[in-house]
PDB file of C-alpha atoms in Angstrom:
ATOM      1  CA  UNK A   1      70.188 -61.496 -72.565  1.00 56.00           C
ATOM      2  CA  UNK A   2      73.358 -63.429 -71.099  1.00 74.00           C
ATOM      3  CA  UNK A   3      76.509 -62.421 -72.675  1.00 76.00           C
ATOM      4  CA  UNK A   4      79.492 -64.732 -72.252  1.00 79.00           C
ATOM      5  CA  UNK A   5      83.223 -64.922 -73.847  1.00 78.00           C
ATOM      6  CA  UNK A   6      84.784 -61.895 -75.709  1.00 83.00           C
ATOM      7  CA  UNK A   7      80.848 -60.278 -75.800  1.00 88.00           C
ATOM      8  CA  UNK A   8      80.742 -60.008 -71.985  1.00 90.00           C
ATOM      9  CA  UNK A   9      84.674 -58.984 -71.786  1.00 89.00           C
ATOM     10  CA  UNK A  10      83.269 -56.082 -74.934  1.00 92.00           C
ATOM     11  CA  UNK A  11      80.300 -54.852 -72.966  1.00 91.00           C
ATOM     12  CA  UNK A  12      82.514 -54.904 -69.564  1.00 92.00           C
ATOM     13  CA  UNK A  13      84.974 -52.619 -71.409  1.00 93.00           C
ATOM     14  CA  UNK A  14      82.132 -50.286 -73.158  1.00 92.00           C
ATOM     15  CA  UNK A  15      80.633 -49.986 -69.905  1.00 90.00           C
ATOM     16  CA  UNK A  16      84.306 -49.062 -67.788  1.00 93.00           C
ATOM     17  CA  UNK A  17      84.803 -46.463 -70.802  1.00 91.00           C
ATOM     18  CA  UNK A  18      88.670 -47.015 -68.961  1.00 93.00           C
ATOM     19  CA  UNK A  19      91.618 -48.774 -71.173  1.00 95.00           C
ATOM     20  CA  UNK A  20      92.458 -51.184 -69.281  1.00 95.00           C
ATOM     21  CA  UNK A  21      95.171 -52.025 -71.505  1.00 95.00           C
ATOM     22  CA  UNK A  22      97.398 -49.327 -70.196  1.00 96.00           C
ATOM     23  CA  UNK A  23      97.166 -51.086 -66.672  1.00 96.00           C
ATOM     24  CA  UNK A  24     100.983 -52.394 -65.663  1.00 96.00           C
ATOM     25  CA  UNK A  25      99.725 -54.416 -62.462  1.00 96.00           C
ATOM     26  CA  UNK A  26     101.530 -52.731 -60.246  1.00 96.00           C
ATOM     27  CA  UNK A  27      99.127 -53.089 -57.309  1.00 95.00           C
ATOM     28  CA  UNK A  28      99.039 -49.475 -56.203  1.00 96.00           C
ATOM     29  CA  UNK A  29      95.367 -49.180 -56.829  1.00 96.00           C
ATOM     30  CA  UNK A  30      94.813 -52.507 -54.475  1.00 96.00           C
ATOM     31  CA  UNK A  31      97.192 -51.345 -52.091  1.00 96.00           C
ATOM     32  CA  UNK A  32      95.139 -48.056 -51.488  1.00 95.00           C
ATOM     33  CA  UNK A  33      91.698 -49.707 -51.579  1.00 95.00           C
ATOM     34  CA  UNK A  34      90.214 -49.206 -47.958  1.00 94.00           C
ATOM     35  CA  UNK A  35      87.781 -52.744 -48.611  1.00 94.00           C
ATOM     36  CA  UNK A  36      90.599 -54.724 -49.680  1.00 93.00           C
ATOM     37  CA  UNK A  37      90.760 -56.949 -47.452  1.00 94.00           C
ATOM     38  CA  UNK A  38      86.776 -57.447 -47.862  1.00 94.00           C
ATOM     39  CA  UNK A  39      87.280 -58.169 -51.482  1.00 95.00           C
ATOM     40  CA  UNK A  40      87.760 -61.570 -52.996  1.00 95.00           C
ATOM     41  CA  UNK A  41      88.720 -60.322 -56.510  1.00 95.00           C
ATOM     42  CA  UNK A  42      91.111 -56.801 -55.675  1.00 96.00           C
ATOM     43  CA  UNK A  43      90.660 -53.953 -57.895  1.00 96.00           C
ATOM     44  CA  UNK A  44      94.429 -55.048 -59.427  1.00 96.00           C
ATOM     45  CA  UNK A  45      92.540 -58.557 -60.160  1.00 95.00           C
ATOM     46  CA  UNK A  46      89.694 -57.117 -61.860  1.00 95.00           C
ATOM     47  CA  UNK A  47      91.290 -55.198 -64.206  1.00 96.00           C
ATOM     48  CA  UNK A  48      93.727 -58.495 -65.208  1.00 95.00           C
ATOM     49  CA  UNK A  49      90.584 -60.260 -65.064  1.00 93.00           C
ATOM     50  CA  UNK A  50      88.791 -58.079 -67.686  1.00 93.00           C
ATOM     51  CA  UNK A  51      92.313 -57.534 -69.690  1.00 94.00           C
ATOM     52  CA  UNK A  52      92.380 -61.756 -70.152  1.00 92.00           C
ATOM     53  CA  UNK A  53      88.162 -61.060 -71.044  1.00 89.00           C
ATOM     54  CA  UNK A  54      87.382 -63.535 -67.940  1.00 88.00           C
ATOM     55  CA  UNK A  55      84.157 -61.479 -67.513  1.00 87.00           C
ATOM     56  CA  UNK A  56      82.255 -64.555 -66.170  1.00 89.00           C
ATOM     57  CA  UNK A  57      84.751 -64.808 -63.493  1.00 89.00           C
ATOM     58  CA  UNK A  58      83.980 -61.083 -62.391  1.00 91.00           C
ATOM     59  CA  UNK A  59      80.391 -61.700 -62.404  1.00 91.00           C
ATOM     60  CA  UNK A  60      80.512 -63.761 -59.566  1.00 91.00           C
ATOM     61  CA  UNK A  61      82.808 -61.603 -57.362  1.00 93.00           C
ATOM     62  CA  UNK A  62      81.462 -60.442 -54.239  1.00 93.00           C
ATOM     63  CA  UNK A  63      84.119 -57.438 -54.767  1.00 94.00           C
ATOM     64  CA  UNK A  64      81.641 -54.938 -56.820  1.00 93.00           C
ATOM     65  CA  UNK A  65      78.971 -55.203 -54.231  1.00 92.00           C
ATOM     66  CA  UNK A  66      81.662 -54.460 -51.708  1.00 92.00           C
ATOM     67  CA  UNK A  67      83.762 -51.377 -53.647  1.00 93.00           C
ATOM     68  CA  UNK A  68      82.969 -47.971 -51.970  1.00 92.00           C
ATOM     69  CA  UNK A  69      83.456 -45.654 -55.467  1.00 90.00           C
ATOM     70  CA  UNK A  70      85.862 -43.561 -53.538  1.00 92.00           C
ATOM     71  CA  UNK A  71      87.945 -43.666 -56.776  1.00 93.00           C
ATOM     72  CA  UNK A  72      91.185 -43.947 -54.266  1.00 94.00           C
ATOM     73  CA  UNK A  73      92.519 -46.861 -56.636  1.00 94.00           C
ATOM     74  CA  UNK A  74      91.940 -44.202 -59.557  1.00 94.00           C
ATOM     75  CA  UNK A  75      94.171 -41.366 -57.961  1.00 95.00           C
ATOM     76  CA  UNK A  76      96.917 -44.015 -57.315  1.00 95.00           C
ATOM     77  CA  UNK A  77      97.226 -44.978 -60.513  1.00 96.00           C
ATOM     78  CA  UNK A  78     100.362 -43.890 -62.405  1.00 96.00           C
ATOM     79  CA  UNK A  79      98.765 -44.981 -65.779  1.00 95.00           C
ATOM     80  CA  UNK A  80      94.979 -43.289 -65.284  1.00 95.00           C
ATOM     81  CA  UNK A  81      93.157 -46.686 -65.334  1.00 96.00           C
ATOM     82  CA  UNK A  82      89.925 -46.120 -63.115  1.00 96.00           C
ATOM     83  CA  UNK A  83      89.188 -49.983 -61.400  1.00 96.00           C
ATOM     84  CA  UNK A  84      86.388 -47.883 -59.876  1.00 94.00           C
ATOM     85  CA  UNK A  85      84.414 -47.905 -63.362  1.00 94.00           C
ATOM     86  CA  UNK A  86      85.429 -51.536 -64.038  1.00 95.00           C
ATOM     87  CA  UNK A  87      83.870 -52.018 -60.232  1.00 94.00           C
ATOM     88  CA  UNK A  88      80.661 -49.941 -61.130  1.00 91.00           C
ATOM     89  CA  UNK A  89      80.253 -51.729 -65.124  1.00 92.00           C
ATOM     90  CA  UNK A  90      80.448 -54.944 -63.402  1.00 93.00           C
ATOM     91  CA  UNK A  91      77.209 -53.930 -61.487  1.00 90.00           C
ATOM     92  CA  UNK A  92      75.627 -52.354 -64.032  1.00 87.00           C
ATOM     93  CA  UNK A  93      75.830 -55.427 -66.223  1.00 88.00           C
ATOM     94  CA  UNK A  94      74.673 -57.741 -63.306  1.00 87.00           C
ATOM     95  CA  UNK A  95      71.506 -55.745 -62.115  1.00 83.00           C
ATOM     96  CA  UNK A  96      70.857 -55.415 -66.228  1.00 81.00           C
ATOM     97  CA  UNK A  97      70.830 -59.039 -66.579  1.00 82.00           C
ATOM     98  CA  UNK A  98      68.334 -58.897 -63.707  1.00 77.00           C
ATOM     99  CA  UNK A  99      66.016 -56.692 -66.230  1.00 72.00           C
ATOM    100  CA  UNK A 100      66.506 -53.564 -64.332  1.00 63.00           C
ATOM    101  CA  UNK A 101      68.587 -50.445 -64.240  1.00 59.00           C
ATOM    102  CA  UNK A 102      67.816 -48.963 -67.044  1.00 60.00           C
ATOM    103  CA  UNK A 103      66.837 -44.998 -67.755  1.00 59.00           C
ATOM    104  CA  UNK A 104      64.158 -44.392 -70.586  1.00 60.00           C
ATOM    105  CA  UNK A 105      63.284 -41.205 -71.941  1.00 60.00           C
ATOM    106  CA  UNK A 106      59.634 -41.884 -70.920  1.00 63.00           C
ATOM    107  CA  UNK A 107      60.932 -42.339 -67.507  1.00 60.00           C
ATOM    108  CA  UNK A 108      61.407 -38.818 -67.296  1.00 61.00           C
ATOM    109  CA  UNK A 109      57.921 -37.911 -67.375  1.00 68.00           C
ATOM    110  CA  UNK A 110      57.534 -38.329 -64.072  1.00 69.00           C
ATOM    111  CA  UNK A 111      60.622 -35.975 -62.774  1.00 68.00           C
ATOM    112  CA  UNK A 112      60.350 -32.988 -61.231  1.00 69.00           C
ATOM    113  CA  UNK A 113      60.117 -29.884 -63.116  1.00 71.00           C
ATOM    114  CA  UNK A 114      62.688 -28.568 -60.894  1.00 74.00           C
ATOM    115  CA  UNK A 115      65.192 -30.791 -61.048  1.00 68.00           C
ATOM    116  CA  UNK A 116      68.580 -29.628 -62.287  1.00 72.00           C
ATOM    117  CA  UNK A 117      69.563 -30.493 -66.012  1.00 69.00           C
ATOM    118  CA  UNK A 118      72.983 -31.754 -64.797  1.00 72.00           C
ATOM    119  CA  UNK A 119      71.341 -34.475 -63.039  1.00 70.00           C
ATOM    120  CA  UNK A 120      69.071 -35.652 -65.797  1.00 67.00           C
ATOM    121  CA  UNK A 121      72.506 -36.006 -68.212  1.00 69.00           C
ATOM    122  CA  UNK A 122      73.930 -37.355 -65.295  1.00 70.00           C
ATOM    123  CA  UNK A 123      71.780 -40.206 -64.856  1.00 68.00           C
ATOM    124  CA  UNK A 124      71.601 -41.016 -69.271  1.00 65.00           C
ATOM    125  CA  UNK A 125      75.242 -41.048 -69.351  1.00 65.00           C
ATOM    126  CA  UNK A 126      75.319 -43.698 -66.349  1.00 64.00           C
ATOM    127  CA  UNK A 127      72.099 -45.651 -67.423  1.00 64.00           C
ATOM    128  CA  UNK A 128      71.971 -45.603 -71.096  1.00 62.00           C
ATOM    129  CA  UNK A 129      75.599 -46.853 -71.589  1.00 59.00           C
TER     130      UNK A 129
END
């Protein structure tokens, strides 16, 4: 399933669970980003990019693949927008439209007994988005 338009920009935004909308551009979270200068879309961009609902643009941005989720751009910013989670939805919609990345609850039958609860709700709050 290929989204474009304002259903790509809708999904982007479910996915981030961030409000964009309270971003003010101010560049601090760009600034701080240690793979800036690796990025051809900065984290400022992808925000204004998502804002305007130009999801097709961020699609095609090498900058997800590059972002290191060190949430630095998050701490910077004075209005709590997280261009980490628009980073990491981008991805998530991209290796979706591949046909993977997806957590089932029949995927779970082949888990550990062991394995610790918070990691299970972990993973179906990331996956199942």
């Amino acid at each position: 399933m290929e989204l474009k338009g304002k259903e790509l920009a809708a999904e982007l935004l479910r996915l981030a669970a961030t409000d964009v909308n309270r971003c003010i551009q101010c560049g601090r979270c760009s600034a701080t980003c240690p793979m800036g200068d690796k990025m051809d879309l900065l984290p400022s961009r992808m925000v204004w990019e998502l804002i305007n609902g130009n999801g097709e643009e961020m699609l095609k941005a090498r900058s997800p693949w590059v972002c290191l989720s060190c949430m630095d751009c998050e701490q910077r910013c004075p209005r709590g927008v997280s261009p980490c989670a628009v980073m990491e939805a981008v991805r998530l919609l991209v290796i979706r439209q591949q046909g993977g990345n997806k957590l089932t609850a029949e995927a779970l039958e082949n888990y550990p007994a062991d394995m610790p609860q918070q990691a299970l709700v972990a993973a179906f709050r990331k996956y199942n988005k």
